[in-house]
PDB file of C-alpha atoms in Angstrom:
ATOM      1  CA  MET A   1       0.000   0.000   0.000  1.00 40.00           C
ATOM      2  CA  GLU A   2       1.318   3.420  -0.918  1.00 46.00           C
ATOM      3  CA  ASN A   3       1.706   5.827   1.951  1.00 50.00           C
ATOM      4  CA  GLN A   4      -0.888   8.341   0.778  1.00 54.00           C
ATOM      5  CA  PRO A   5      -2.936  10.579   3.068  1.00 52.00           C
ATOM      6  CA  ILE A   6      -5.970   8.738   4.379  1.00 57.00           C
ATOM      7  CA  LYS A   7      -9.312  10.465   3.948  1.00 57.00           C
ATOM      8  CA  ALA A   8     -12.046  10.791   6.561  1.00 54.00           C
ATOM      9  CA  LEU A   9     -13.217   7.347   7.580  1.00 67.00           C
ATOM     10  CA  ASN A  10     -16.721   5.961   7.531  1.00 74.00           C
ATOM     11  CA  GLY A  11     -16.899   3.648  10.517  1.00 83.00           C
ATOM     12  CA  GLU A  12     -19.610   1.092  11.174  1.00 88.00           C
ATOM     13  CA  PHE A  13     -20.543  -0.280  14.584  1.00 90.00           C
ATOM     14  CA  ILE A  14     -19.767  -4.002  14.927  1.00 92.00           C
ATOM     15  CA  THR A  15     -20.542  -5.109  18.472  1.00 92.00           C
ATOM     16  CA  SER A  16     -19.991  -4.455  22.181  1.00 91.00           C
ATOM     17  CA  ALA A  17     -18.097  -6.699  24.575  1.00 93.00           C
ATOM     18  CA  ALA A  18     -18.756  -6.948  28.319  1.00 89.00           C
ATOM     19  CA  ASP A  19     -15.974  -9.515  28.851  1.00 90.00           C
ATOM     20  CA  LYS A  20     -13.237 -11.316  26.929  1.00 92.00           C
ATOM     21  CA  ALA A  21     -15.733 -13.856  25.580  1.00 94.00           C
ATOM     22  CA  GLY A  22     -17.172 -11.017  23.526  1.00 95.00           C
ATOM     23  CA  PHE A  23     -13.864  -9.791  22.069  1.00 96.00           C
ATOM     24  CA  ILE A  24     -13.962  -9.892  18.277  1.00 94.00           C
ATOM     25  CA  GLN A  25     -11.621 -12.091  16.289  1.00 92.00           C
ATOM     26  CA  THR A  26     -10.140 -10.243  13.330  1.00 93.00           C
ATOM     27  CA  ASP A  27      -7.079 -10.150  11.103  1.00 92.00           C
ATOM     28  CA  LYS A  28      -7.338  -6.372  10.856  1.00 93.00           C
ATOM     29  CA  PRO A  29      -5.130  -4.206  13.098  1.00 92.00           C
ATOM     30  CA  ILE A  30      -6.903  -2.892  16.180  1.00 95.00           C
ATOM     31  CA  ILE A  31      -6.501   0.723  17.273  1.00 96.00           C
ATOM     32  CA  ALA A  32      -7.886   1.371  20.750  1.00 97.00           C
ATOM     33  CA  VAL A  33      -9.181   4.648  22.176  1.00 96.00           C
ATOM     34  CA  CYS A  34      -8.835   5.150  25.926  1.00 95.00           C
ATOM     35  CA  GLY A  35      -9.229   8.011  28.379  1.00 93.00           C
ATOM     36  CA  LYS A  36     -10.926   9.109  31.554  1.00 90.00           C
ATOM     37  CA  SER A  37     -14.676   9.539  31.694  1.00 84.00           C
ATOM     38  CA  ASN A  38     -15.965  12.668  29.936  1.00 86.00           C
ATOM     39  CA  VAL A  39     -12.664  13.346  28.142  1.00 92.00           C
ATOM     40  CA  GLY A  40     -14.421  13.296  24.770  1.00 91.00           C
ATOM     41  CA  LYS A  41     -13.819   9.784  23.431  1.00 92.00           C
ATOM     42  CA  SER A  42     -17.168   9.520  21.665  1.00 88.00           C
ATOM     43  CA  SER A  43     -16.801  12.968  20.090  1.00 91.00           C
ATOM     44  CA  PHE A  44     -13.276  12.068  18.962  1.00 94.00           C
ATOM     45  CA  ILE A  45     -14.466   8.827  17.360  1.00 92.00           C
ATOM     46  CA  ASN A  46     -17.314  10.605  15.606  1.00 90.00           C
ATOM     47  CA  MET A  47     -14.899  13.214  14.249  1.00 91.00           C
ATOM     48  CA  VAL A  48     -12.406  10.645  12.970  1.00 91.00           C
ATOM     49  CA  THR A  49     -15.066   8.456  11.360  1.00 87.00           C
ATOM     50  CA  ASN A  50     -16.997  11.422   9.931  1.00 83.00           C
ATOM     51  CA  ARG A  51     -20.170  10.151  11.606  1.00 77.00           C
ATOM     52  CA  LYS A  52     -22.114  12.453  13.923  1.00 67.00           C
ATOM     53  CA  LYS A  53     -23.753   9.751  16.013  1.00 59.00           C
ATOM     54  CA  LEU A  54     -21.645   6.613  15.497  1.00 58.00           C
ATOM     55  CA  ALA A  55     -20.418   6.699  19.085  1.00 55.00           C
ATOM     56  CA  LYS A  56     -23.055   7.880  21.533  1.00 57.00           C
ATOM     57  CA  VAL A  57     -22.113  11.119  23.280  1.00 47.00           C
ATOM     58  CA  SER A  58     -23.368  11.512  26.829  1.00 47.00           C
ATOM     59  CA  LYS A  59     -23.171  14.483  29.175  1.00 46.00           C
ATOM     60  CA  GLU A  60     -23.070  12.036  32.073  1.00 45.00           C
ATOM     61  CA  PRO A  61     -19.585  10.567  32.657  1.00 44.00           C
ATOM     62  CA  GLY A  62     -19.089   6.851  33.037  1.00 44.00           C
ATOM     63  CA  ARG A  63     -21.707   5.737  30.515  1.00 49.00           C
ATOM     64  CA  THR A  64     -19.378   3.621  28.353  1.00 54.00           C
ATOM     65  CA  ARG A  65     -19.063   0.384  30.337  1.00 77.00           C
ATOM     66  CA  LEU A  66     -18.368  -1.934  27.436  1.00 87.00           C
ATOM     67  CA  ILE A  67     -15.730  -2.184  24.749  1.00 92.00           C
ATOM     68  CA  ASN A  68     -17.379  -0.958  21.555  1.00 92.00           C
ATOM     69  CA  TYR A  69     -15.906  -2.103  18.241  1.00 94.00           C
ATOM     70  CA  PHE A  70     -16.156  -0.148  14.984  1.00 92.00           C
ATOM     71  CA  ASP A  71     -15.109  -1.346  11.526  1.00 92.00           C
ATOM     72  CA  CYS A  72     -13.145   1.428   9.812  1.00 91.00           C
ATOM     73  CA  GLY A  73     -12.247  -0.491   6.666  1.00 89.00           C
ATOM     74  CA  GLU A  74      -8.540  -1.163   6.973  1.00 90.00           C
ATOM     75  CA  PHE A  75      -8.597  -1.397  10.761  1.00 93.00           C
ATOM     76  CA  ILE A  76     -10.853  -1.894  13.778  1.00 94.00           C
ATOM     77  CA  LEU A  77     -11.393   0.913  16.273  1.00 95.00           C
ATOM     78  CA  ALA A  78     -12.011  -0.237  19.852  1.00 95.00           C
ATOM     79  CA  ASP A  79     -13.603   2.272  22.237  1.00 93.00           C
ATOM     80  CA  LEU A  80     -12.578   1.332  25.777  1.00 93.00           C
ATOM     81  CA  PRO A  81     -14.575   2.142  28.937  1.00 87.00           C
ATOM     82  CA  GLY A  82     -13.713   5.496  30.499  1.00 85.00           C
ATOM     83  CA  TYR A  83     -11.801   5.322  33.761  1.00 83.00           C
ATOM     84  CA  GLY A  84     -11.571   7.521  36.836  1.00 73.00           C
ATOM     85  CA  TYR A  85     -15.273   8.180  37.411  1.00 65.00           C
ATOM     86  CA  ALA A  86     -15.746   8.612  41.161  1.00 57.00           C
ATOM     87  CA  ARG A  87     -19.491   7.876  41.340  1.00 63.00           C
ATOM     88  CA  VAL A  88     -19.087   4.264  40.219  1.00 64.00           C
ATOM     89  CA  SER A  89     -19.126   1.458  42.776  1.00 72.00           C
ATOM     90  CA  HIS A  90     -15.909  -0.298  43.734  1.00 75.00           C
ATOM     91  CA  ALA A  91     -17.234  -3.545  42.284  1.00 79.00           C
ATOM     92  CA  GLU A  92     -17.948  -1.795  38.973  1.00 76.00           C
ATOM     93  CA  LYS A  93     -14.442  -0.302  38.909  1.00 74.00           C
ATOM     94  CA  LEU A  94     -12.953  -3.757  39.465  1.00 81.00           C
ATOM     95  CA  LYS A  95     -15.089  -5.101  36.633  1.00 82.00           C
ATOM     96  CA  TRP A  96     -13.837  -2.375  34.298  1.00 80.00           C
ATOM     97  CA  ALA A  97     -10.223  -2.995  35.358  1.00 82.00           C
ATOM     98  CA  LYS A  98     -10.601  -6.717  34.624  1.00 87.00           C
ATOM     99  CA  LEU A  99     -12.081  -5.925  31.206  1.00 89.00           C
ATOM    100  CA  LEU A 100      -9.141  -3.650  30.323  1.00 87.00           C
ATOM    101  CA  ASP A 101      -6.578  -6.157  31.650  1.00 89.00           C
ATOM    102  CA  ASP A 102      -8.111  -8.901  29.497  1.00 93.00           C
ATOM    103  CA  PHE A 103      -8.210  -6.596  26.472  1.00 94.00           C
ATOM    104  CA  PHE A 104      -4.531  -5.650  26.712  1.00 91.00           C
ATOM    105  CA  ALA A 105      -3.555  -9.257  27.391  1.00 90.00           C
ATOM    106  CA  GLN A 106      -4.099  -9.754  23.647  1.00 87.00           C
ATOM    107  CA  LYS A 107      -1.570  -7.009  22.934  1.00 84.00           C
ATOM    108  CA  GLU A 108      -0.200  -8.777  19.857  1.00 87.00           C
ATOM    109  CA  LYS A 109      -3.510  -7.852  18.192  1.00 89.00           C
ATOM    110  CA  ILE A 110      -3.482  -4.235  19.376  1.00 94.00           C
ATOM    111  CA  LYS A 111      -1.536  -2.138  16.897  1.00 95.00           C
ATOM    112  CA  HIS A 112      -1.812   1.229  18.613  1.00 96.00           C
ATOM    113  CA  VAL A 113      -3.630   3.198  21.303  1.00 97.00           C
ATOM    114  CA  PHE A 114      -4.941   6.742  21.155  1.00 98.00           C
ATOM    115  CA  ALA A 115      -4.738   7.908  24.778  1.00 97.00           C
ATOM    116  CA  LEU A 116      -7.035  10.898  25.291  1.00 97.00           C
ATOM    117  CA  ALA A 117      -6.346  13.709  27.741  1.00 96.00           C
ATOM    118  CA  ASP A 118      -8.214  16.978  28.326  1.00 96.00           C
ATOM    119  CA  ILE A 119      -5.868  19.718  27.084  1.00 97.00           C
ATOM    120  CA  ARG A 120      -7.277  22.174  29.649  1.00 96.00           C
ATOM    121  CA  HIS A 121      -6.071  20.266  32.691  1.00 95.00           C
ATOM    122  CA  ASN A 122      -2.995  18.523  34.019  1.00 94.00           C
ATOM    123  CA  PRO A 123      -3.086  14.742  33.509  1.00 94.00           C
ATOM    124  CA  THR A 124      -4.763  12.990  36.434  1.00 92.00           C
ATOM    125  CA  ALA A 125      -3.255  10.175  38.491  1.00 92.00           C
ATOM    126  CA  ASP A 126      -5.504   7.785  36.548  1.00 90.00           C
ATOM    127  CA  ASP A 127      -4.190   9.192  33.245  1.00 94.00           C
ATOM    128  CA  GLU A 128      -0.594   8.683  34.360  1.00 95.00           C
ATOM    129  CA  GLN A 129      -1.379   5.142  35.517  1.00 91.00           C
ATOM    130  CA  MET A 130      -2.854   4.347  32.090  1.00 93.00           C
ATOM    131  CA  ILE A 131       0.261   5.636  30.308  1.00 95.00           C
ATOM    132  CA  LYS A 132       2.537   3.679  32.659  1.00 94.00           C
ATOM    133  CA  PHE A 133       0.431   0.595  31.861  1.00 91.00           C
ATOM    134  CA  LEU A 134       1.004   1.131  28.124  1.00 93.00           C
ATOM    135  CA  TYR A 135       4.737   1.655  28.635  1.00 94.00           C
ATOM    136  CA  PHE A 136       4.962  -1.481  30.785  1.00 90.00           C
ATOM    137  CA  HIS A 137       3.185  -3.630  28.194  1.00 88.00           C
ATOM    138  CA  LEU A 138       5.122  -2.037  25.299  1.00 91.00           C
ATOM    139  CA  VAL A 139       1.932  -0.911  23.561  1.00 93.00           C
ATOM    140  CA  PRO A 140       2.603   1.974  21.113  1.00 95.00           C
ATOM    141  CA  PHE A 141       0.457   5.027  21.770  1.00 96.00           C
ATOM    142  CA  THR A 142      -0.253   8.576  20.663  1.00 97.00           C
ATOM    143  CA  VAL A 143      -1.663  11.139  23.078  1.00 98.00           C
ATOM    144  CA  ILE A 144      -4.758  12.977  21.857  1.00 98.00           C
ATOM    145  CA  ALA A 145      -5.254  16.301  23.677  1.00 98.00           C
ATOM    146  CA  THR A 146      -8.994  16.949  23.357  1.00 97.00           C
ATOM    147  CA  LYS A 147     -11.102  20.126  23.584  1.00 97.00           C
ATOM    148  CA  ALA A 148      -8.341  22.304  22.084  1.00 97.00           C
ATOM    149  CA  ASP A 149     -10.910  24.884  20.928  1.00 97.00           C
ATOM    150  CA  LYS A 150     -11.272  25.922  24.574  1.00 96.00           C
ATOM    151  CA  LEU A 151      -7.709  27.329  24.654  1.00 97.00           C
ATOM    152  CA  SER A 152      -5.736  29.911  22.713  1.00 97.00           C
ATOM    153  CA  LYS A 153      -2.919  28.697  20.462  1.00 96.00           C
ATOM    154  CA  ALA A 154      -0.343  29.873  23.009  1.00 97.00           C
ATOM    155  CA  ALA A 155      -2.118  28.075  25.850  1.00 97.00           C
ATOM    156  CA  GLN A 156      -2.397  24.954  23.684  1.00 97.00           C
ATOM    157  CA  ALA A 157       1.351  24.955  23.089  1.00 96.00           C
ATOM    158  CA  ARG A 158       2.087  25.246  26.819  1.00 96.00           C
ATOM    159  CA  SER A 159      -0.363  22.455  27.634  1.00 97.00           C
ATOM    160  CA  LEU A 160       1.056  20.123  24.967  1.00 97.00           C
ATOM    161  CA  GLN A 161       4.543  20.688  26.387  1.00 96.00           C
ATOM    162  CA  ASN A 162       3.289  19.901  29.889  1.00 97.00           C
ATOM    163  CA  ILE A 163       1.451  16.727  28.840  1.00 97.00           C
ATOM    164  CA  ALA A 164       4.539  15.489  26.958  1.00 97.00           C
ATOM    165  CA  ALA A 165       6.702  16.138  30.027  1.00 97.00           C
ATOM    166  CA  VAL A 166       4.313  14.332  32.400  1.00 96.00           C
ATOM    167  CA  TYR A 167       3.999  11.349  30.068  1.00 96.00           C
ATOM    168  CA  LYS A 168       7.713  11.345  29.237  1.00 95.00           C
ATOM    169  CA  CYS A 169       7.090  11.342  25.505  1.00 94.00           C
ATOM    170  CA  GLY A 170       8.036  13.651  22.662  1.00 90.00           C
ATOM    171  CA  LYS A 171       5.860  16.704  22.061  1.00 89.00           C
ATOM    172  CA  GLY A 172       5.379  15.396  18.514  1.00 90.00           C
ATOM    173  CA  ASN A 173       3.601  12.398  20.031  1.00 94.00           C
ATOM    174  CA  VAL A 174       0.813  14.635  21.374  1.00 97.00           C
ATOM    175  CA  ILE A 175      -1.874  15.855  18.959  1.00 98.00           C
ATOM    176  CA  ALA A 176      -4.192  18.741  19.885  1.00 98.00           C
ATOM    177  CA  THR A 177      -7.732  18.078  18.653  1.00 97.00           C
ATOM    178  CA  SER A 178     -11.192  19.585  18.791  1.00 97.00           C
ATOM    179  CA  ALA A 179     -14.351  17.777  17.785  1.00 93.00           C
ATOM    180  CA  GLN A 180     -16.047  21.188  17.505  1.00 92.00           C
ATOM    181  CA  SER A 181     -13.594  22.834  15.089  1.00 95.00           C
ATOM    182  CA  ARG A 182     -12.145  19.553  13.748  1.00 93.00           C
ATOM    183  CA  GLN A 183      -8.682  20.809  14.620  1.00 96.00           C
ATOM    184  CA  GLY A 184      -6.086  18.067  14.445  1.00 96.00           C
ATOM    185  CA  LEU A 185      -8.178  15.748  12.252  1.00 94.00           C
ATOM    186  CA  GLU A 186      -5.625  15.679   9.434  1.00 94.00           C
ATOM    187  CA  ASN A 187      -2.832  14.898  11.899  1.00 95.00           C
ATOM    188  CA  VAL A 188      -4.850  12.049  13.424  1.00 96.00           C
ATOM    189  CA  LEU A 189      -5.676  10.592   9.996  1.00 94.00           C
ATOM    190  CA  ALA A 190      -2.000  10.849   9.015  1.00 94.00           C
ATOM    191  CA  ALA A 191      -1.065   8.991  12.206  1.00 95.00           C
ATOM    192  CA  ILE A 192      -3.615   6.278  11.393  1.00 94.00           C
ATOM    193  CA  GLN A 193      -2.184   5.945   7.887  1.00 93.00           C
ATOM    194  CA  LYS A 194       1.297   5.502   9.343  1.00 93.00           C
ATOM    195  CA  ILE A 195       0.037   2.900  11.825  1.00 93.00           C
ATOM    196  CA  ILE A 196      -1.698   0.919   9.068  1.00 89.00           C
ATOM    197  CA  THR A 197       1.330   1.125   6.767  1.00 87.00           C
ATOM    198  CA  LEU A 198       3.641  -0.120   9.518  1.00 77.00           C
ATOM    199  CA  GLY A 199       1.219  -2.972  10.105  1.00 53.00           C
ATOM    200  CA  GLU A 200       1.511  -4.052   6.467  1.00 46.00           C
ATOM    201  CA  ASP A 201       5.270  -3.706   6.465  1.00 42.00           C
ATOM    202  CA  ASP A 202       5.464  -6.009   9.478  1.00 46.00           C
ATOM    203  CA  ALA A 203       3.271  -8.636   7.848  1.00 37.00           C
TER     204      ALA A 203
END
């Protein structure tokens, strides 16, 4: 496959999984989307797939309690449950943690992770724990700094520098995005193209 810019995707919902028995079996590379509750995962997925209501957007945090799979043609997008929502029971948190542990146990099938962080705030302890988890399991990731339209360009630059420092990654590995203005969409699609191309080169 030639490394040409990928156009806006048209994702289709496949299924939801409440446990590892529901994980899909596919030969396509899987790109996962993770982040704390209310960080904008659904809005990000809708922007990337060019579908307004593919992923359900809720004003109430903690609504995504399953892994939702979307077919994006050359790859599968997996929307992981949001973490860090305080008003969820301890038993529910343990259930979510088990689901994520089982999902990442199949890391040979996971090509990449888009780790979302709210550009307006410092990464939370839960955010840092998620990044440490990805480092530990050697899962490649790109940080997506959401809600960039809420900050000026100068404030965005300072926040991106801070996020990169906290996560101990290069500033070029953090992409500022906005589902409202569609800022960063081209950079995200270019990253996806690179991920897919690397997947074919490794085959």
